[in-house]
Amino acid sequence: MHDDALQELIHLFSKLPGIGPKSASRLVLFLLKNKEKLMYPLSRSLLASGKSLKKCKVCGNIGVKFPDKICNDPKRDKSIICVVEDISDLWALEKTGSFKGLYHVLGGSLSALDNINPDDLMIKELIQRAKNNNIKEIILALNSTVNSQTTLHYITEKLNGSNVKITKIAQGMPFGAELNYVDEGTLTTAMKARKPI
Ligand SMILES: [Zn+2]
C-alpha cells in the first residue's frame, strides 16, 4: 500500500451518494478508531457480498441465487409483475406486504440529461417477459418525477399491442415523490387503487 492510502480511502468514500469530502474524512477516521469492531468486518463483508450478490437476469433484483428469492417463491402470484425503478422501491413495497406478485427492477429512469437510454435499463427484458402468456397484468409503480413519467410513457408505448393489462399505481403520491420515501400507508393505498393506462 502506498503512502496515499488514507487519501485514497477518503476519496473512495466521497464517491458514495450523499457523502462529501468532509463526511468521508469523518467516516474514515471513525473506521480507523474502530478497526477490530468495524473496519475489518466491514471490509470482509464488502468483499464477500461483492463476490456473492448478483443481479437476477429475469427481474433485476439482487440476490445470492439466480433466479432470486422472489422469482423463485412458489407462493407468489406469477401472473402479475410490478415494475419499479430501483431495488429500494422493491424493498419499500415488500415492507407494506400489499403485493404478492413478481417484480421487475428497471435500474433507474430514462434521462436525456444524464444520457440514460432505454438500453441502459431493463426495458427489453420487461417486454420479453410481457410476451409470456401467463402474465395478466403489469403494474407500473414508478416515481412521480419528470424522468419517471417519461419512462412510464415509453414503456406503455412499447407494451402497446400485447395482451397484458397495464396499470399504474394511483395518484396521491406527491409530485416529485420517490416511492421509497412515501409512507407505507400511502404506498399500500396507491397500489390497491391502481388504474388501467
Ligand atoms: Zn428475479
Short mmCIF file of C-alpha atoms and ligand atoms in Angstrom, two decimals:
data_model
loop_
_atom_site.label_atom_id
_atom_site.label_comp_id
_atom_site.label_asym_id
_atom_site.label_seq_id
_atom_site.Cartn_x
_atom_site.Cartn_y
_atom_site.Cartn_z
CA MET A 1 0.00 0.00 0.00
CA HIS A 2 1.27 3.42 -0.92
CA ASP A 3 1.57 6.44 1.34
CA ASP A 4 -1.60 7.96 -0.03
CA ALA A 5 -3.70 5.10 1.33
CA LEU A 6 -5.54 7.40 3.68
CA GLN A 7 -6.31 9.93 0.94
CA GLU A 8 -7.42 7.17 -1.39
CA LEU A 9 -9.80 5.75 1.21
CA ILE A 10 -11.31 9.18 1.83
CA HIS A 11 -11.59 9.73 -1.91
CA LEU A 12 -13.45 6.39 -2.36
CA PHE A 13 -15.88 7.16 0.45
CA SER A 14 -16.59 10.60 -1.03
CA LYS A 15 -17.86 8.86 -4.19
CA LEU A 16 -20.80 7.38 -2.27
CA PRO A 17 -24.14 9.13 -2.75
CA GLY A 18 -24.73 11.90 -0.23
CA ILE A 19 -21.18 11.78 1.11
CA GLY A 20 -18.99 14.83 0.61
CA PRO A 21 -15.25 15.02 1.35
CA LYS A 22 -15.91 16.20 4.91
CA SER A 23 -18.23 13.30 5.80
CA ALA A 24 -15.85 10.93 4.03
CA SER A 25 -12.94 12.03 6.25
CA ARG A 26 -15.12 11.66 9.34
CA LEU A 27 -16.18 8.13 8.36
CA VAL A 28 -12.64 7.02 7.57
CA LEU A 29 -11.30 8.36 10.88
CA PHE A 30 -14.14 6.60 12.70
CA LEU A 31 -13.28 3.32 10.99
CA LEU A 32 -9.59 3.69 11.87
CA LYS A 33 -10.53 4.18 15.50
CA ASN A 34 -12.68 1.03 15.39
CA LYS A 35 -10.57 -1.35 13.34
CA GLU A 36 -11.49 -4.64 15.03
CA LYS A 37 -15.12 -3.83 15.68
CA LEU A 38 -15.96 -2.21 12.38
CA MET A 39 -13.24 -1.65 9.80
CA TYR A 40 -12.14 -5.27 9.34
CA PRO A 41 -15.67 -6.79 9.48
CA LEU A 42 -16.84 -4.12 7.02
CA SER A 43 -14.05 -4.81 4.55
CA ARG A 44 -14.65 -8.58 4.80
CA SER A 45 -18.37 -8.08 4.28
CA LEU A 46 -17.83 -5.76 1.31
CA LEU A 47 -15.58 -8.26 -0.40
CA ALA A 48 -17.80 -11.28 0.32
CA SER A 49 -21.07 -9.62 -0.70
CA GLY A 50 -19.43 -8.05 -3.74
CA LYS A 51 -18.49 -11.55 -4.88
CA SER A 52 -21.71 -13.38 -3.98
CA LEU A 53 -24.51 -10.89 -4.72
CA LYS A 54 -25.67 -10.89 -8.32
CA LYS A 55 -28.39 -9.25 -10.34
CA CYS A 56 -31.24 -11.61 -11.22
CA LYS A 57 -31.32 -11.78 -15.04
CA VAL A 58 -35.12 -12.11 -15.01
CA CYS A 59 -36.24 -9.32 -12.69
CA GLY A 60 -33.16 -7.21 -11.91
CA ASN A 61 -33.41 -7.80 -8.15
CA ILE A 62 -30.23 -8.59 -6.29
CA GLY A 63 -29.61 -11.90 -4.53
CA VAL A 64 -27.16 -14.71 -3.93
CA LYS A 65 -29.01 -17.10 -6.20
CA PHE A 66 -30.37 -16.91 -9.72
CA PRO A 67 -33.34 -16.75 -10.12
CA ASP A 68 -33.55 -14.73 -6.93
CA LYS A 69 -35.71 -15.48 -3.87
CA ILE A 70 -38.79 -13.61 -5.15
CA CYS A 71 -38.77 -15.07 -8.70
CA ASN A 72 -38.34 -18.50 -7.15
CA ASP A 73 -41.05 -18.23 -4.48
CA PRO A 74 -43.87 -20.72 -5.26
CA LYS A 75 -46.29 -18.77 -3.06
CA ARG A 76 -46.12 -15.62 -5.21
CA ASP A 77 -48.62 -14.79 -7.96
CA LYS A 78 -46.65 -15.27 -11.19
CA SER A 79 -49.34 -13.57 -13.32
CA ILE A 80 -48.67 -10.03 -12.07
CA ILE A 81 -45.46 -8.05 -12.48
CA CYS A 82 -44.85 -4.83 -10.61
CA VAL A 83 -42.32 -2.58 -12.39
CA VAL A 84 -40.16 -0.38 -10.15
CA GLU A 85 -37.15 1.83 -10.79
CA ASP A 86 -34.79 0.69 -8.08
CA ILE A 87 -34.33 -2.13 -5.62
CA SER A 88 -35.06 0.31 -2.77
CA ASP A 89 -38.58 0.70 -4.26
CA LEU A 90 -38.99 -3.09 -4.25
CA TRP A 91 -37.97 -3.13 -0.59
CA ALA A 92 -40.46 -0.35 0.21
CA LEU A 93 -43.30 -2.31 -1.43
CA GLU A 94 -42.27 -5.55 0.24
CA LYS A 95 -42.40 -3.78 3.59
CA THR A 96 -46.06 -2.91 3.05
CA GLY A 97 -46.89 -6.57 2.38
CA SER A 98 -49.59 -5.38 -0.04
CA PHE A 99 -48.14 -7.00 -3.15
CA LYS A 100 -47.69 -10.74 -3.68
CA GLY A 101 -46.76 -10.88 -7.36
CA LEU A 102 -43.40 -10.65 -9.11
CA TYR A 103 -41.22 -7.59 -9.65
CA HIS A 104 -39.23 -6.06 -12.46
CA VAL A 105 -36.48 -3.63 -11.45
CA LEU A 106 -35.59 -1.23 -14.29
CA GLY A 107 -32.41 0.06 -12.70
CA GLY A 108 -33.31 3.75 -12.97
CA SER A 109 -35.32 6.02 -15.24
CA LEU A 110 -34.78 7.50 -18.70
CA SER A 111 -32.87 10.77 -18.69
CA ALA A 112 -31.67 12.76 -21.67
CA LEU A 113 -29.62 14.94 -19.34
CA ASP A 114 -27.73 12.02 -17.77
CA ASN A 115 -27.63 10.16 -21.06
CA ILE A 116 -29.66 7.21 -19.75
CA ASN A 117 -31.25 5.44 -22.71
CA PRO A 118 -33.72 2.52 -22.90
CA ASP A 119 -30.79 0.14 -23.44
CA ASP A 120 -29.30 1.17 -20.10
CA LEU A 121 -32.44 -0.02 -18.28
CA MET A 122 -34.02 -3.50 -18.14
CA ILE A 123 -36.79 -2.47 -20.57
CA LYS A 124 -36.06 -5.06 -23.27
CA GLU A 125 -36.24 -7.77 -20.61
CA LEU A 126 -39.63 -6.44 -19.46
CA ILE A 127 -41.08 -6.51 -23.00
CA GLN A 128 -39.80 -10.06 -23.29
CA ARG A 129 -41.48 -11.07 -20.02
CA ALA A 130 -44.75 -9.46 -21.10
CA LYS A 131 -44.89 -11.84 -24.07
CA ASN A 132 -45.29 -14.77 -21.70
CA ASN A 133 -48.93 -15.86 -21.80
CA ASN A 134 -49.07 -16.40 -18.05
CA ILE A 135 -48.64 -12.67 -17.41
CA LYS A 136 -52.04 -11.00 -16.96
CA GLU A 137 -51.13 -7.61 -15.53
CA ILE A 138 -48.15 -5.27 -15.43
CA ILE A 139 -48.27 -2.58 -12.76
CA LEU A 140 -46.09 0.47 -13.33
CA ALA A 141 -45.07 1.63 -9.86
CA LEU A 142 -42.71 4.40 -10.86
CA ASN A 143 -41.83 7.61 -9.06
CA SER A 144 -43.70 10.78 -9.91
CA THR A 145 -40.72 12.74 -11.21
CA VAL A 146 -40.49 14.01 -14.81
CA ASN A 147 -37.95 11.33 -15.81
CA SER A 148 -40.11 8.62 -14.27
CA GLN A 149 -43.16 9.78 -16.21
CA THR A 150 -41.15 9.81 -19.45
CA THR A 151 -40.13 6.24 -18.67
CA LEU A 152 -43.74 5.29 -17.94
CA HIS A 153 -44.90 6.62 -21.33
CA TYR A 154 -42.05 4.90 -23.14
CA ILE A 155 -42.83 1.52 -21.55
CA THR A 156 -46.58 1.90 -22.13
CA GLU A 157 -45.93 2.54 -25.82
CA LYS A 158 -43.64 -0.46 -26.06
CA LEU A 159 -46.19 -2.72 -24.36
CA ASN A 160 -48.97 -1.48 -26.59
CA GLY A 161 -50.39 -4.32 -28.62
CA SER A 162 -49.56 -7.02 -26.11
CA ASN A 163 -52.45 -8.79 -24.40
CA VAL A 164 -51.34 -7.72 -20.97
CA LYS A 165 -53.39 -5.34 -18.84
CA ILE A 166 -51.23 -2.32 -17.99
CA THR A 167 -51.97 -0.35 -14.83
CA LYS A 168 -50.20 2.32 -12.84
CA ILE A 169 -50.30 3.00 -9.14
CA ALA A 170 -52.83 5.63 -8.13
CA GLN A 171 -52.14 9.32 -7.91
CA GLY A 172 -51.91 10.50 -4.38
CA MET A 173 -48.20 10.19 -4.47
CA PRO A 174 -46.99 13.79 -4.13
CA PHE A 175 -45.43 15.19 -7.34
CA GLY A 176 -41.71 14.58 -7.46
CA ALA A 177 -42.01 11.89 -4.81
CA GLU A 178 -39.86 8.80 -4.80
CA LEU A 179 -41.52 5.55 -3.87
CA ASN A 180 -39.13 4.64 -1.10
CA TYR A 181 -39.74 7.94 0.70
CA VAL A 182 -43.51 7.56 0.78
CA ASP A 183 -45.02 6.10 3.96
CA GLU A 184 -46.32 2.53 3.95
CA GLY A 185 -50.00 3.52 4.19
CA THR A 186 -49.87 5.82 1.16
CA LEU A 187 -47.98 3.19 -0.81
CA THR A 188 -50.48 0.44 0.07
CA THR A 189 -53.39 2.69 -0.96
CA ALA A 190 -51.64 3.70 -4.20
CA MET A 191 -51.11 0.03 -5.02
CA LYS A 192 -54.69 -1.03 -4.22
CA ALA A 193 -56.26 1.89 -6.12
CA ARG A 194 -54.24 1.33 -9.29
CA LYS A 195 -55.80 2.31 -12.60
CA PRO A 196 -55.56 0.99 -16.14
CA ILE A 197 -53.48 3.12 -18.51
ZN ZN B 1 -35.64 -12.39 -10.16
#
